Coordinates of C-alpha atoms and ligand atoms in Angstrom, one line a residue:
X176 CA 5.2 30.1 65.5
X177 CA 5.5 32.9 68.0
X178 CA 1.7 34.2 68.4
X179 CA 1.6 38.4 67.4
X180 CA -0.7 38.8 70.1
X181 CA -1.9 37.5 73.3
X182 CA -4.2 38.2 76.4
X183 CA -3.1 36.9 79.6
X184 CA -5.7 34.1 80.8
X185 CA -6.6 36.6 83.5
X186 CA -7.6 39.6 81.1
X187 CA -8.9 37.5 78.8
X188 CA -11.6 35.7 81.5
X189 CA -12.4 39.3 82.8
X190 CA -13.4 40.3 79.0
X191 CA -15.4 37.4 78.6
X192 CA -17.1 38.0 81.7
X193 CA -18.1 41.7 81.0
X194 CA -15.7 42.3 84.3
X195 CA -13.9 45.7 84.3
X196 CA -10.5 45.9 82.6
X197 CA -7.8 48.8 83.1
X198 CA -5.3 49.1 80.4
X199 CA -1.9 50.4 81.3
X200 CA 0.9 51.3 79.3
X201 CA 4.7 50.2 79.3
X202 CA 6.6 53.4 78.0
X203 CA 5.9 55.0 80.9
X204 CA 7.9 52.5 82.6
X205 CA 10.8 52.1 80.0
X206 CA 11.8 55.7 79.1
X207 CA 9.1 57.7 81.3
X208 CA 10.7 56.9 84.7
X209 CA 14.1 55.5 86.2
X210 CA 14.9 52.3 87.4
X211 CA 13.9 51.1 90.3
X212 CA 11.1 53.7 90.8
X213 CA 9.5 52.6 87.3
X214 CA 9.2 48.8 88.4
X215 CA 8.2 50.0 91.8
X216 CA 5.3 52.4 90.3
X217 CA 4.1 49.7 87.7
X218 CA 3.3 47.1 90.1
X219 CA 1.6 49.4 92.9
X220 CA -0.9 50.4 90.0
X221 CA -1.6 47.1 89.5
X222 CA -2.2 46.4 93.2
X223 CA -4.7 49.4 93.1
X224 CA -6.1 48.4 90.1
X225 CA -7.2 45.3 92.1
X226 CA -8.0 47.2 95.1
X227 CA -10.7 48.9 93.2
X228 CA -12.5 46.3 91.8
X229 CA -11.2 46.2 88.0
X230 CA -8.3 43.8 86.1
X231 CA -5.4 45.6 85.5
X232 CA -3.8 44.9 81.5
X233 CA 0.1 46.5 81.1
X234 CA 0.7 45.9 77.7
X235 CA 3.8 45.8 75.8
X236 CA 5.7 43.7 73.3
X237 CA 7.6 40.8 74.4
X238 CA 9.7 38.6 72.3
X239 CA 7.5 39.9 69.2
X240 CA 4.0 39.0 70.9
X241 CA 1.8 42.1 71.6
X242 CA 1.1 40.5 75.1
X243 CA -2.0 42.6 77.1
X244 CA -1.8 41.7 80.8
X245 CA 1.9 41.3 81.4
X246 CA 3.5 39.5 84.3
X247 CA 5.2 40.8 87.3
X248 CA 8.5 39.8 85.9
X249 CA 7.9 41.0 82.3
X250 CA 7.2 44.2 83.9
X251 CA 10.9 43.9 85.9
X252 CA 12.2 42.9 82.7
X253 CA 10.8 46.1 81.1
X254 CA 11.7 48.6 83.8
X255 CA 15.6 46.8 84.1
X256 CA 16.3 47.3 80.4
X257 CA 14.7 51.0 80.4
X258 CA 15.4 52.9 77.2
X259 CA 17.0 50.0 75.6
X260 CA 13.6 48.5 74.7
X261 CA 12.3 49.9 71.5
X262 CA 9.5 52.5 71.8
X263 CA 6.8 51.4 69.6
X264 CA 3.9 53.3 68.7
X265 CA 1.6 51.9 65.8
X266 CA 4.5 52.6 63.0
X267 CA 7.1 50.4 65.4
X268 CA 4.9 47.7 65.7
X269 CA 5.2 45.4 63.0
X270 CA 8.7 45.6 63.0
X271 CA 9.3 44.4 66.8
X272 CA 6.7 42.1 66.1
X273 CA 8.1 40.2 63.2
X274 CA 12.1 41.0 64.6
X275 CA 10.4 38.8 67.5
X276 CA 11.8 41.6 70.2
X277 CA 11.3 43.9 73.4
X278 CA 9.0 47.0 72.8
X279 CA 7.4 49.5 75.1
X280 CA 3.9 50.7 73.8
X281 CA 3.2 54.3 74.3
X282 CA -0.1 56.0 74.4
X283 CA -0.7 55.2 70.5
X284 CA 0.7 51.9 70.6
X285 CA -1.4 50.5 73.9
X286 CA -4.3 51.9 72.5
X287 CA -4.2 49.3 69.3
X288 CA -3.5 47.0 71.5
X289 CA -6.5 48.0 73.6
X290 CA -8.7 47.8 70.2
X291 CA -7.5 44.4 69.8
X292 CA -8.6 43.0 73.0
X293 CA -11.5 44.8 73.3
X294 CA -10.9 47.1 76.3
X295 CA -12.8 50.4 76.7
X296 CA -10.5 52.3 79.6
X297 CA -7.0 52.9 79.7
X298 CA -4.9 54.6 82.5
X299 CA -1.5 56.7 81.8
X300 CA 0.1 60.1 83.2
X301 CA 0.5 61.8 79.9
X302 CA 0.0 61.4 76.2
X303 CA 1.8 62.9 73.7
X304 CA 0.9 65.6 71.5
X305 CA 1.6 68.8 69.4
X306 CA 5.7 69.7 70.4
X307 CA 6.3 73.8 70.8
X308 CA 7.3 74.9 67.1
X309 CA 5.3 72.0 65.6
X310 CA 4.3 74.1 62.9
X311 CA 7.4 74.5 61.7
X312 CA 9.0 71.1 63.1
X313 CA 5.6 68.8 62.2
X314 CA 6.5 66.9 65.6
X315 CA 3.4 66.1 66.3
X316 CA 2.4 62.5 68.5
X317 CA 1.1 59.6 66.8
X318 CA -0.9 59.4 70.2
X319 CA -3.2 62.0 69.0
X320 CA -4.2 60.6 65.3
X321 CA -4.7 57.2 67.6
X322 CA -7.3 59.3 69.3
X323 CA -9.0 60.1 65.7
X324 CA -9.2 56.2 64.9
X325 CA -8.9 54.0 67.8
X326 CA -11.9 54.2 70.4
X327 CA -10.8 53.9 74.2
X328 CA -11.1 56.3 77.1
X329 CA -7.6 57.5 77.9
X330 CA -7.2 59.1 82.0
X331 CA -4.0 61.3 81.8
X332 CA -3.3 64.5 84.0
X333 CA -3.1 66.8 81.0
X334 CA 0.1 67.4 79.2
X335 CA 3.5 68.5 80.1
X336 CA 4.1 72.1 79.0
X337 CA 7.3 70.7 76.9
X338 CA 4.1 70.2 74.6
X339 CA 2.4 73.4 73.1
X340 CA -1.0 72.9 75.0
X341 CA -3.0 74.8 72.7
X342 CA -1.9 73.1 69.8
X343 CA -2.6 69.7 71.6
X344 CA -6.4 70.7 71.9
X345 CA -6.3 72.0 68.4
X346 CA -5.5 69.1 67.1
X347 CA -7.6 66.7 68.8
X348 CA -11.1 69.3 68.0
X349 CA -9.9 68.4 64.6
X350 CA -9.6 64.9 65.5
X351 CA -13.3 64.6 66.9
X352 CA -11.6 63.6 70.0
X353 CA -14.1 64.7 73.6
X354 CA -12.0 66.4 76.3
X355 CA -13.1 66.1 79.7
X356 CA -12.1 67.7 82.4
X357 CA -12.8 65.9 85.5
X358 CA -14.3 68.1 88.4
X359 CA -12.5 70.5 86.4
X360 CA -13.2 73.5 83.8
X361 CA -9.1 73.8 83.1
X362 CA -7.1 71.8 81.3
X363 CA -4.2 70.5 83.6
X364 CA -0.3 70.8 82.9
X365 CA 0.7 67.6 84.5
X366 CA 2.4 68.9 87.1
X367 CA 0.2 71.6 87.8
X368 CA -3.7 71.6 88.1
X369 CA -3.7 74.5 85.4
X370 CA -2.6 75.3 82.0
X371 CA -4.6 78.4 81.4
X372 CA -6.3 76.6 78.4
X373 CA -9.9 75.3 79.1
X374 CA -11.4 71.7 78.5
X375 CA -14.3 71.0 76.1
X376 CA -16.3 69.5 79.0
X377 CA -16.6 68.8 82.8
X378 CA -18.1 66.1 84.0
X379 CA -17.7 65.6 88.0
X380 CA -18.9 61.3 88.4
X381 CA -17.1 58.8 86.8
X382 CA -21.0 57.4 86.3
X383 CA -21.5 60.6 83.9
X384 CA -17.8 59.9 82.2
X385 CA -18.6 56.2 82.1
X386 CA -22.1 57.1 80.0
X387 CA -20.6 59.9 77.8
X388 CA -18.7 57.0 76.6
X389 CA -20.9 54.4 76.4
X390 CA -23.5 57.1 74.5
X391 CA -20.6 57.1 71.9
X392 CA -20.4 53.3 71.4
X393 CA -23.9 53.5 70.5
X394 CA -23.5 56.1 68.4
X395 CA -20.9 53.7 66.7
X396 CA -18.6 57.1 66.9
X397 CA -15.1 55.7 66.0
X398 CA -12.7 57.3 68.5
X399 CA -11.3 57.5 71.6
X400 CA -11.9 60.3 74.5
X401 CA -9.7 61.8 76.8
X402 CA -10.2 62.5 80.6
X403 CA -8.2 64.6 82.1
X404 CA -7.5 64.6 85.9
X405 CA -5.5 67.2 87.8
X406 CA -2.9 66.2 90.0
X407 CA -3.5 66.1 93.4
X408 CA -3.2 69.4 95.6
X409 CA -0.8 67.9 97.5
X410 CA 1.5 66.6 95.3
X411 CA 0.8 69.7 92.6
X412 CA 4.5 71.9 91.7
X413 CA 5.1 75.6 91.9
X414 CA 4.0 76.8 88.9
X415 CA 7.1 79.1 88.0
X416 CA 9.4 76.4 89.3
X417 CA 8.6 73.5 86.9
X418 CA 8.3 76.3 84.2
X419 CA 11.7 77.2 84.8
X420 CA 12.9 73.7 84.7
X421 CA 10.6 72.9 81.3
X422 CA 12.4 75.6 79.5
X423 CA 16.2 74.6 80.5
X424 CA 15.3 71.0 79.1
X425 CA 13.8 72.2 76.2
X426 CA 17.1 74.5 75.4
X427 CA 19.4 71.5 76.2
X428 CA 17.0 69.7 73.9
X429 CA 17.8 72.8 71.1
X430 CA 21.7 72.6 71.8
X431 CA 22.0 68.6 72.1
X432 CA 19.8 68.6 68.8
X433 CA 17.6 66.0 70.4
X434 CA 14.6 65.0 67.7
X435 CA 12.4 62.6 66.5
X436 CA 10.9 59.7 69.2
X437 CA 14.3 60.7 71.3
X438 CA 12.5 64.1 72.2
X439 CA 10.1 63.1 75.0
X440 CA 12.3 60.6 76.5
X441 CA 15.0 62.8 76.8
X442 CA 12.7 66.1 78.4
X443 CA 11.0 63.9 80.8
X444 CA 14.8 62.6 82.4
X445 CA 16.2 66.3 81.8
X446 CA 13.3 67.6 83.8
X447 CA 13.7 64.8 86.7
X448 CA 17.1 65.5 86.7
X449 CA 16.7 69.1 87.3
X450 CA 14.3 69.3 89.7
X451 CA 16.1 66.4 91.7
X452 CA 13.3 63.6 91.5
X453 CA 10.6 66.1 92.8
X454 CA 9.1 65.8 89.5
X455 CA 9.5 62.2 89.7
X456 CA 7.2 61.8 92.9
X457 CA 4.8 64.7 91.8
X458 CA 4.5 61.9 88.2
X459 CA 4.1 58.9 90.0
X460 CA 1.5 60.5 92.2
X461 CA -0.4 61.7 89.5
X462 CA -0.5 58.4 87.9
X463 CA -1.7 56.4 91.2
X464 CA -4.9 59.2 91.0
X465 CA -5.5 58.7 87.2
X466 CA -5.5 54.7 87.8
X467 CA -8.3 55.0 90.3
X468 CA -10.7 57.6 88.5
X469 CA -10.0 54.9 85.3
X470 CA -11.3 52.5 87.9
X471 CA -14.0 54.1 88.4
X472 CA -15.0 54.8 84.6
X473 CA -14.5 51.4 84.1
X474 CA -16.7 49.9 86.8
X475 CA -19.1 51.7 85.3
X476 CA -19.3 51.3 82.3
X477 CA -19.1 47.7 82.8
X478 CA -22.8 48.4 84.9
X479 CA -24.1 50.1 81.7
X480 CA -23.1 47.4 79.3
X481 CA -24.8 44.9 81.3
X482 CA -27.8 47.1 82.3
X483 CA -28.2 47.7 78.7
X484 CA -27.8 44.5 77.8
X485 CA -31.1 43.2 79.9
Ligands
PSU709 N1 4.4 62.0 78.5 C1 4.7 61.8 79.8 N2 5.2 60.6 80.1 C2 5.4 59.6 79.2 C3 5.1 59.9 77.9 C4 4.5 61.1 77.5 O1 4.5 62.7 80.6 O2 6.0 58.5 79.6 C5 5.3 58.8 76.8 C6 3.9 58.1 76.5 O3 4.2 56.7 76.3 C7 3.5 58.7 75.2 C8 4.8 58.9 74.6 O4 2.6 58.0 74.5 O5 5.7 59.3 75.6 C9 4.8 60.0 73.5 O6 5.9 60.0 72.8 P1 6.1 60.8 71.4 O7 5.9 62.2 71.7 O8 7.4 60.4 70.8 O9 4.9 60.3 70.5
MN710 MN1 7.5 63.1 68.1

Protein backbone atom coordinates (compact mmCIF):
# COMPACT_ATOMS: atom_id res chain seq x y z
CA UNK A 1 0.00 0.00 0.00
CA UNK A 2 1.05 3.43 -1.21
CA UNK A 3 2.15 5.27 2.26
CA UNK A 4 -0.21 8.79 2.63
CA UNK A 5 2.71 10.40 3.89
CA UNK A 6 6.32 10.40 3.90
CA UNK A 7 9.51 12.48 5.04
CA UNK A 8 12.45 12.26 2.85
CA UNK A 9 15.39 10.45 4.93
CA UNK A 10 17.09 13.77 4.80
CA UNK A 11 14.16 15.82 6.58
CA UNK A 12 13.36 13.25 8.56
CA UNK A 13 17.26 12.85 10.23
CA UNK A 14 17.38 16.77 10.52
CA UNK A 15 14.00 16.58 12.77
CA UNK A 16 15.35 13.91 14.72
CA UNK A 17 18.34 15.83 15.28
CA UNK A 18 16.65 19.15 16.44
CA UNK A 19 18.62 20.50 13.06
CA UNK A 20 16.71 23.45 11.41
CA UNK A 21 14.10 22.58 8.74
CA UNK A 22 12.63 25.16 6.04
CA UNK A 23 9.31 24.15 4.69
CA UNK A 24 8.57 25.25 1.17
CA UNK A 25 5.62 24.95 -0.81
CA UNK A 26 4.76 23.52 -4.32
CA UNK A 27 1.84 25.75 -5.68
CA UNK A 28 4.03 28.39 -6.05
CA UNK A 29 5.81 26.35 -8.48
CA UNK A 30 2.80 24.68 -10.33
CA UNK A 31 0.30 27.56 -10.98
CA UNK A 32 2.37 30.61 -9.21
CA UNK A 33 5.10 30.80 -11.85
CA UNK A 34 5.85 29.54 -15.57
CA UNK A 35 7.87 26.92 -16.73
CA UNK A 36 11.13 26.95 -16.79
CA UNK A 37 11.43 29.90 -14.37
CA UNK A 38 9.38 27.88 -11.64
CA UNK A 39 11.79 24.72 -11.75
CA UNK A 40 14.66 27.22 -11.92
CA UNK A 41 13.36 29.20 -8.75
CA UNK A 42 12.43 26.00 -6.72
CA UNK A 43 15.79 24.52 -6.72
CA UNK A 44 17.92 27.87 -6.13
CA UNK A 45 15.86 28.16 -2.80
CA UNK A 46 16.82 24.92 -1.93
CA UNK A 47 20.55 25.71 -2.64
CA UNK A 48 20.15 28.72 -0.30
CA UNK A 49 18.38 26.94 2.06
CA UNK A 50 21.57 24.89 2.40
CA UNK A 51 23.81 27.79 2.15
CA UNK A 52 22.32 29.14 5.27
CA UNK A 53 22.60 26.42 7.51
CA UNK A 54 18.96 24.82 7.55
CA UNK A 55 17.20 21.60 5.56
CA UNK A 56 15.09 22.62 2.97
CA UNK A 57 11.42 20.38 2.83
CA UNK A 58 9.23 21.28 -0.69
CA UNK A 59 6.26 19.46 -0.09
CA UNK A 60 3.66 18.28 -2.30
CA UNK A 61 1.65 15.29 -3.25
CA UNK A 62 3.03 12.69 -5.40
CA UNK A 63 1.41 9.63 -6.68
CA UNK A 64 -1.10 10.02 -3.53
CA UNK A 65 1.85 10.28 -0.76
CA UNK A 66 1.98 13.62 1.00
CA UNK A 67 5.81 13.51 0.49
CA UNK A 68 7.82 16.53 2.74
CA UNK A 69 11.29 16.93 1.24
CA UNK A 70 10.84 16.32 -2.45
CA UNK A 71 13.49 15.40 -4.90
CA UNK A 72 15.05 17.50 -7.53
CA UNK A 73 13.19 15.62 -10.19
CA UNK A 74 9.75 15.57 -8.37
CA UNK A 75 10.22 19.17 -8.31
CA UNK A 76 10.89 19.06 -12.40
CA UNK A 77 8.11 16.91 -12.59
CA UNK A 78 5.96 19.51 -10.69
CA UNK A 79 7.07 22.61 -12.46
CA UNK A 80 6.74 20.62 -16.22
CA UNK A 81 3.11 19.62 -15.64
CA UNK A 82 2.22 23.35 -14.13
CA UNK A 83 -1.51 23.87 -13.70
CA UNK A 84 -2.32 20.46 -14.68
CA UNK A 85 -1.45 19.15 -11.08
CA UNK A 86 -4.34 19.54 -8.78
CA UNK A 87 -4.13 22.44 -6.30
CA UNK A 88 -4.79 21.00 -2.99
CA UNK A 89 -5.37 22.84 0.00
CA UNK A 90 -6.65 20.77 3.20
CA UNK A 91 -10.22 20.11 1.42
CA UNK A 92 -8.19 18.50 -1.80
CA UNK A 93 -6.21 16.47 0.13
CA UNK A 94 -7.77 13.33 0.82
CA UNK A 95 -9.03 13.01 -2.53
CA UNK A 96 -5.42 13.20 -4.42
CA UNK A 97 -4.34 11.19 -1.65
CA UNK A 98 -6.63 8.21 -1.99
CA UNK A 99 -7.01 8.87 -6.26
CA UNK A 100 -3.07 8.03 -5.65
CA UNK A 101 -2.27 11.41 -7.83
CA UNK A 102 -0.17 14.72 -8.51
CA UNK A 103 -1.09 17.64 -6.12
CA UNK A 104 0.49 21.00 -5.49
CA UNK A 105 0.06 22.16 -1.73
CA UNK A 106 -0.58 25.79 -1.24
CA UNK A 107 -0.09 27.84 1.80
CA UNK A 108 -3.04 25.72 3.74
CA UNK A 109 -2.15 22.61 2.37
CA UNK A 110 1.97 22.67 3.24
CA UNK A 111 1.07 23.88 6.48
CA UNK A 112 -0.76 20.35 7.42
CA UNK A 113 1.82 18.84 6.03
CA UNK A 114 4.27 20.90 8.13
CA UNK A 115 2.04 19.79 11.38
CA UNK A 116 2.57 16.37 10.33
CA UNK A 117 6.20 16.32 10.29
CA UNK A 118 6.69 18.44 12.89
CA UNK A 119 8.29 21.61 11.29
CA UNK A 120 7.99 25.01 12.92
CA UNK A 121 9.11 27.55 9.81
CA UNK A 122 7.82 27.62 6.46
CA UNK A 123 9.01 29.88 3.53
CA UNK A 124 6.56 31.16 0.55
CA UNK A 125 5.97 34.61 -1.40
CA UNK A 126 2.39 35.02 -0.69
CA UNK A 127 -0.59 33.43 1.10
CA UNK A 128 -3.91 33.72 0.25
CA UNK A 129 -6.50 35.59 1.90
CA UNK A 130 -9.77 37.69 1.92
CA UNK A 131 -10.53 38.43 -2.27
CA UNK A 132 -11.89 42.26 -3.02
CA UNK A 133 -15.81 41.88 -2.65
CA UNK A 134 -15.45 38.87 -0.23
CA UNK A 135 -18.22 40.03 1.58
CA UNK A 136 -20.38 39.59 -0.86
CA UNK A 137 -18.43 36.69 -2.85
CA UNK A 138 -17.33 34.74 0.60
CA UNK A 139 -13.89 34.05 -1.38
CA UNK A 140 -11.98 33.97 1.32
CA UNK A 141 -8.48 31.45 1.45
CA UNK A 142 -8.43 28.38 3.29
CA UNK A 143 -4.79 29.62 3.96
CA UNK A 144 -6.06 31.91 6.54
CA UNK A 145 -8.43 29.47 8.73
CA UNK A 146 -5.04 27.16 8.46
CA UNK A 147 -3.52 30.03 10.35
CA UNK A 148 -6.39 29.78 13.17
CA UNK A 149 -5.61 25.88 13.63
CA UNK A 150 -2.28 24.78 12.35
CA UNK A 151 0.81 26.22 14.26
CA UNK A 152 3.91 27.11 11.97
CA UNK A 153 5.63 30.47 11.25
CA UNK A 154 4.81 31.34 7.65
CA UNK A 155 7.61 34.20 5.86
CA UNK A 156 5.67 35.78 2.87
CA UNK A 157 6.09 39.45 1.47
CA UNK A 158 2.62 40.46 2.39
CA UNK A 159 -0.22 40.00 -0.08
CA UNK A 160 -0.84 40.89 -3.57
CA UNK A 161 -3.36 43.77 -3.71
CA UNK A 162 -5.73 41.39 -5.99
CA UNK A 163 -6.51 40.55 -2.19
CA UNK A 164 -8.46 43.21 -0.09
CA UNK A 165 -5.53 43.84 2.44
CA UNK A 166 -7.58 45.08 5.11
CA UNK A 167 -9.83 42.35 5.06
CA UNK A 168 -6.83 39.86 5.09
CA UNK A 169 -5.74 41.44 8.52
CA UNK A 170 -9.24 41.44 9.69
CA UNK A 171 -9.64 38.16 9.39
CA UNK A 172 -6.57 36.72 10.73
CA UNK A 173 -7.09 39.38 14.27
CA UNK A 174 -10.11 37.24 14.37
CA UNK A 175 -8.15 34.24 13.77
CA UNK A 176 -5.60 34.86 16.72
CA UNK A 177 -3.12 34.85 14.13
CA UNK A 178 0.48 37.39 15.20
CA UNK A 179 1.54 39.65 12.28
CA UNK A 180 4.90 40.66 12.15
CA UNK A 181 6.40 42.97 10.31
CA UNK A 182 9.99 42.47 9.86
CA UNK A 183 12.17 45.68 10.27
CA UNK A 184 8.93 47.02 9.28
CA UNK A 185 5.76 49.00 10.83
CA UNK A 186 3.76 48.54 7.23
CA UNK A 187 2.31 45.73 6.00
CA UNK A 188 3.85 44.96 2.43
CA UNK A 189 1.95 44.50 -0.93
CA UNK A 190 4.13 41.98 -2.41
CA UNK A 191 5.38 43.86 -4.94
CA UNK A 192 5.77 46.92 -3.10
CA UNK A 193 7.28 47.49 0.44
CA UNK A 194 3.78 49.27 1.34
CA UNK A 195 0.18 48.73 1.44
CA UNK A 196 -0.84 51.64 3.61
CA UNK A 197 -2.26 49.08 6.21
CA UNK A 198 -0.07 48.63 9.34
CA UNK A 199 1.31 45.28 10.97
CA UNK A 200 0.39 44.15 14.52
CA UNK A 201 4.14 44.02 15.44
CA UNK A 202 7.72 44.76 14.40
CA UNK A 203 10.30 42.81 15.40
CA UNK A 204 13.86 43.67 13.58
CA UNK A 205 16.18 40.06 14.64
CA UNK A 206 15.13 36.87 13.45
CA UNK A 207 16.42 35.93 17.37
CA UNK A 208 13.31 38.12 18.65
CA UNK A 209 10.93 36.44 15.70
CA UNK A 210 12.42 33.07 16.58
CA UNK A 211 11.40 33.55 20.56
CA UNK A 212 7.96 35.25 19.93
CA UNK A 213 7.40 31.93 18.48
CA UNK A 214 8.83 29.72 20.70
CA UNK A 215 6.99 31.85 23.73
CA UNK A 216 3.85 30.63 21.95
CA UNK A 217 4.76 26.92 21.86
CA UNK A 218 5.01 27.14 25.50
CA UNK A 219 2.10 28.80 25.82
CA UNK A 220 0.71 25.71 24.01
CA UNK A 221 -1.14 28.61 21.74
CA UNK A 222 -2.50 26.52 18.77
CA UNK A 223 -1.74 28.54 15.64
CA UNK A 224 0.46 29.68 13.29
CA UNK A 225 2.15 33.33 12.83
CA UNK A 226 2.95 35.27 10.02
CA UNK A 227 6.16 37.34 9.15
CA UNK A 228 6.04 39.54 6.77
CA UNK A 229 9.09 40.75 4.78
CA UNK A 230 9.16 43.50 2.25
CA UNK A 231 10.65 43.01 -1.01
CA UNK A 232 13.86 44.26 -1.54
CA UNK A 233 14.37 48.02 -2.63
CA UNK A 234 15.86 46.93 -5.51
CA UNK A 235 13.74 44.69 -6.94
CA UNK A 236 10.44 46.76 -5.34
CA UNK A 237 7.65 48.02 -8.47
CA UNK A 238 6.28 51.36 -9.16
CA UNK A 239 3.61 51.61 -7.07
CA UNK A 240 0.94 53.01 -9.66
CA UNK A 241 2.28 50.68 -12.25
CA UNK A 242 1.59 47.24 -10.70
CA UNK A 243 -1.78 48.97 -9.51
CA UNK A 244 -2.63 49.53 -12.86
CA UNK A 245 -1.82 46.16 -13.99
CA UNK A 246 -3.74 44.55 -10.69
CA UNK A 247 -6.92 46.20 -11.76
CA UNK A 248 -6.81 45.06 -15.61
CA UNK A 249 -6.49 41.33 -14.31
CA UNK A 250 -8.93 41.65 -11.87
CA UNK A 251 -11.61 43.11 -14.69
CA UNK A 252 -10.47 40.31 -17.18
CA UNK A 253 -11.08 38.11 -14.11
CA UNK A 254 -14.89 39.93 -13.92
CA UNK A 255 -15.52 39.49 -17.82
CA UNK A 256 -13.88 35.88 -18.20
CA UNK A 257 -16.01 35.02 -14.98
CA UNK A 258 -12.89 33.40 -13.47
CA UNK A 259 -13.99 31.93 -9.64
CA UNK A 260 -13.37 29.56 -7.24
CA UNK A 261 -9.51 27.99 -6.76
CA UNK A 262 -9.16 29.20 -10.68
CA UNK A 263 -9.02 32.92 -9.28
CA UNK A 264 -5.45 33.33 -8.03
CA UNK A 265 -3.96 31.22 -10.53
CA UNK A 266 -5.35 32.95 -13.23
CA UNK A 267 -4.39 36.89 -11.67
CA UNK A 268 -0.93 35.91 -10.85
CA UNK A 269 -0.32 34.74 -14.90
CA UNK A 270 -2.70 37.83 -16.05
CA UNK A 271 -0.42 40.13 -14.02
CA UNK A 272 3.00 38.47 -15.42
CA UNK A 273 1.64 38.67 -18.64
CA UNK A 274 0.90 42.28 -18.44
CA UNK A 275 3.75 43.56 -16.96
CA UNK A 276 5.94 41.39 -19.42
CA UNK A 277 7.76 39.07 -16.72
CA UNK A 278 8.77 42.16 -14.59
CA UNK A 279 6.51 40.93 -12.04
CA UNK A 280 7.83 37.63 -12.48
CA UNK A 281 11.57 38.68 -11.39
CA UNK A 282 10.29 41.24 -8.74
CA UNK A 283 8.24 37.49 -7.27
CA UNK A 284 11.07 35.31 -7.48
CA UNK A 285 13.22 37.95 -5.79
CA UNK A 286 11.03 38.38 -3.12
CA UNK A 287 10.95 34.79 -2.47
CA UNK A 288 14.88 34.20 -2.44
CA UNK A 289 14.70 37.11 0.58
CA UNK A 290 11.76 35.47 2.50
CA UNK A 291 13.75 31.91 2.26
CA UNK A 292 16.80 33.40 4.06
CA UNK A 293 15.01 35.56 6.92
CA UNK A 294 13.02 31.83 7.37
CA UNK A 295 16.54 30.70 7.72
CA UNK A 296 17.28 32.70 10.08
CA UNK A 297 14.03 32.14 12.26
CA UNK A 298 14.66 28.76 11.98
CA UNK A 299 18.25 28.54 13.17
CA UNK A 300 17.06 30.07 15.86
CA UNK A 301 14.62 28.68 17.12
CA UNK A 302 16.34 25.40 16.74
CA UNK A 303 19.10 27.26 19.50
CA UNK A 304 16.14 27.94 21.81
CA UNK A 305 14.67 24.44 21.71
CA UNK A 306 17.91 23.03 22.62
CA UNK A 307 18.92 25.84 25.14
CA UNK A 308 15.72 25.22 26.75
CA UNK A 309 15.93 21.89 26.67
CA UNK A 310 19.32 21.79 29.04
N1 LIG B 1 -0.19 34.22 -3.80
C1 LIG B 1 0.93 34.42 -4.54
N2 LIG B 1 1.49 33.36 -5.18
C2 LIG B 1 1.00 32.09 -5.06
C3 LIG B 1 -0.17 31.90 -4.25
C4 LIG B 1 -0.71 32.99 -3.64
O1 LIG B 1 1.39 35.54 -4.65
O2 LIG B 1 1.55 31.15 -5.67
C5 LIG B 1 -0.71 30.51 -4.07
C6 LIG B 1 -0.29 29.95 -2.70
O3 LIG B 1 -0.05 28.56 -2.84
C7 LIG B 1 -1.53 30.17 -1.85
C8 LIG B 1 -2.62 29.94 -2.87
O4 LIG B 1 -1.63 29.30 -0.75
O5 LIG B 1 -2.14 30.54 -4.06
C9 LIG B 1 -3.95 30.55 -2.44
O6 LIG B 1 -4.94 30.15 -3.31
P1 LIG B 1 -6.48 30.38 -2.93
O7 LIG B 1 -6.64 31.88 -2.93
O8 LIG B 1 -7.26 29.68 -4.02
O9 LIG B 1 -6.66 29.78 -1.57
MN1 LIG C 1 -10.65 31.21 -3.12
Amino acid sequence: MNRVYKLSPEVADALSNGLPVVALESTIISHGMPYPQNVQTALTVERIVRENGCVPATVAVIGGTLTIGCSDKEIELLGKKGTSVIKVSRRDLPIVVAKQTDGATTVAGTMYACKLAGIDVFATGGIGGAHRHSDKTMDISADLDEFQQTSVAVVCAGAKSILDIGLTLECLETRGVPVIGYKTDDMPAFYTQKSGFKVDYRLDTAREIAQAYYAKTQLNLQGGMLIVNPIPDEYSMDYDYISHNIERALSDAADLGISGKQTTPFLLDRIQRLTEGKSLEANIQLVYNNVRLACGIARELSALRKEGAK
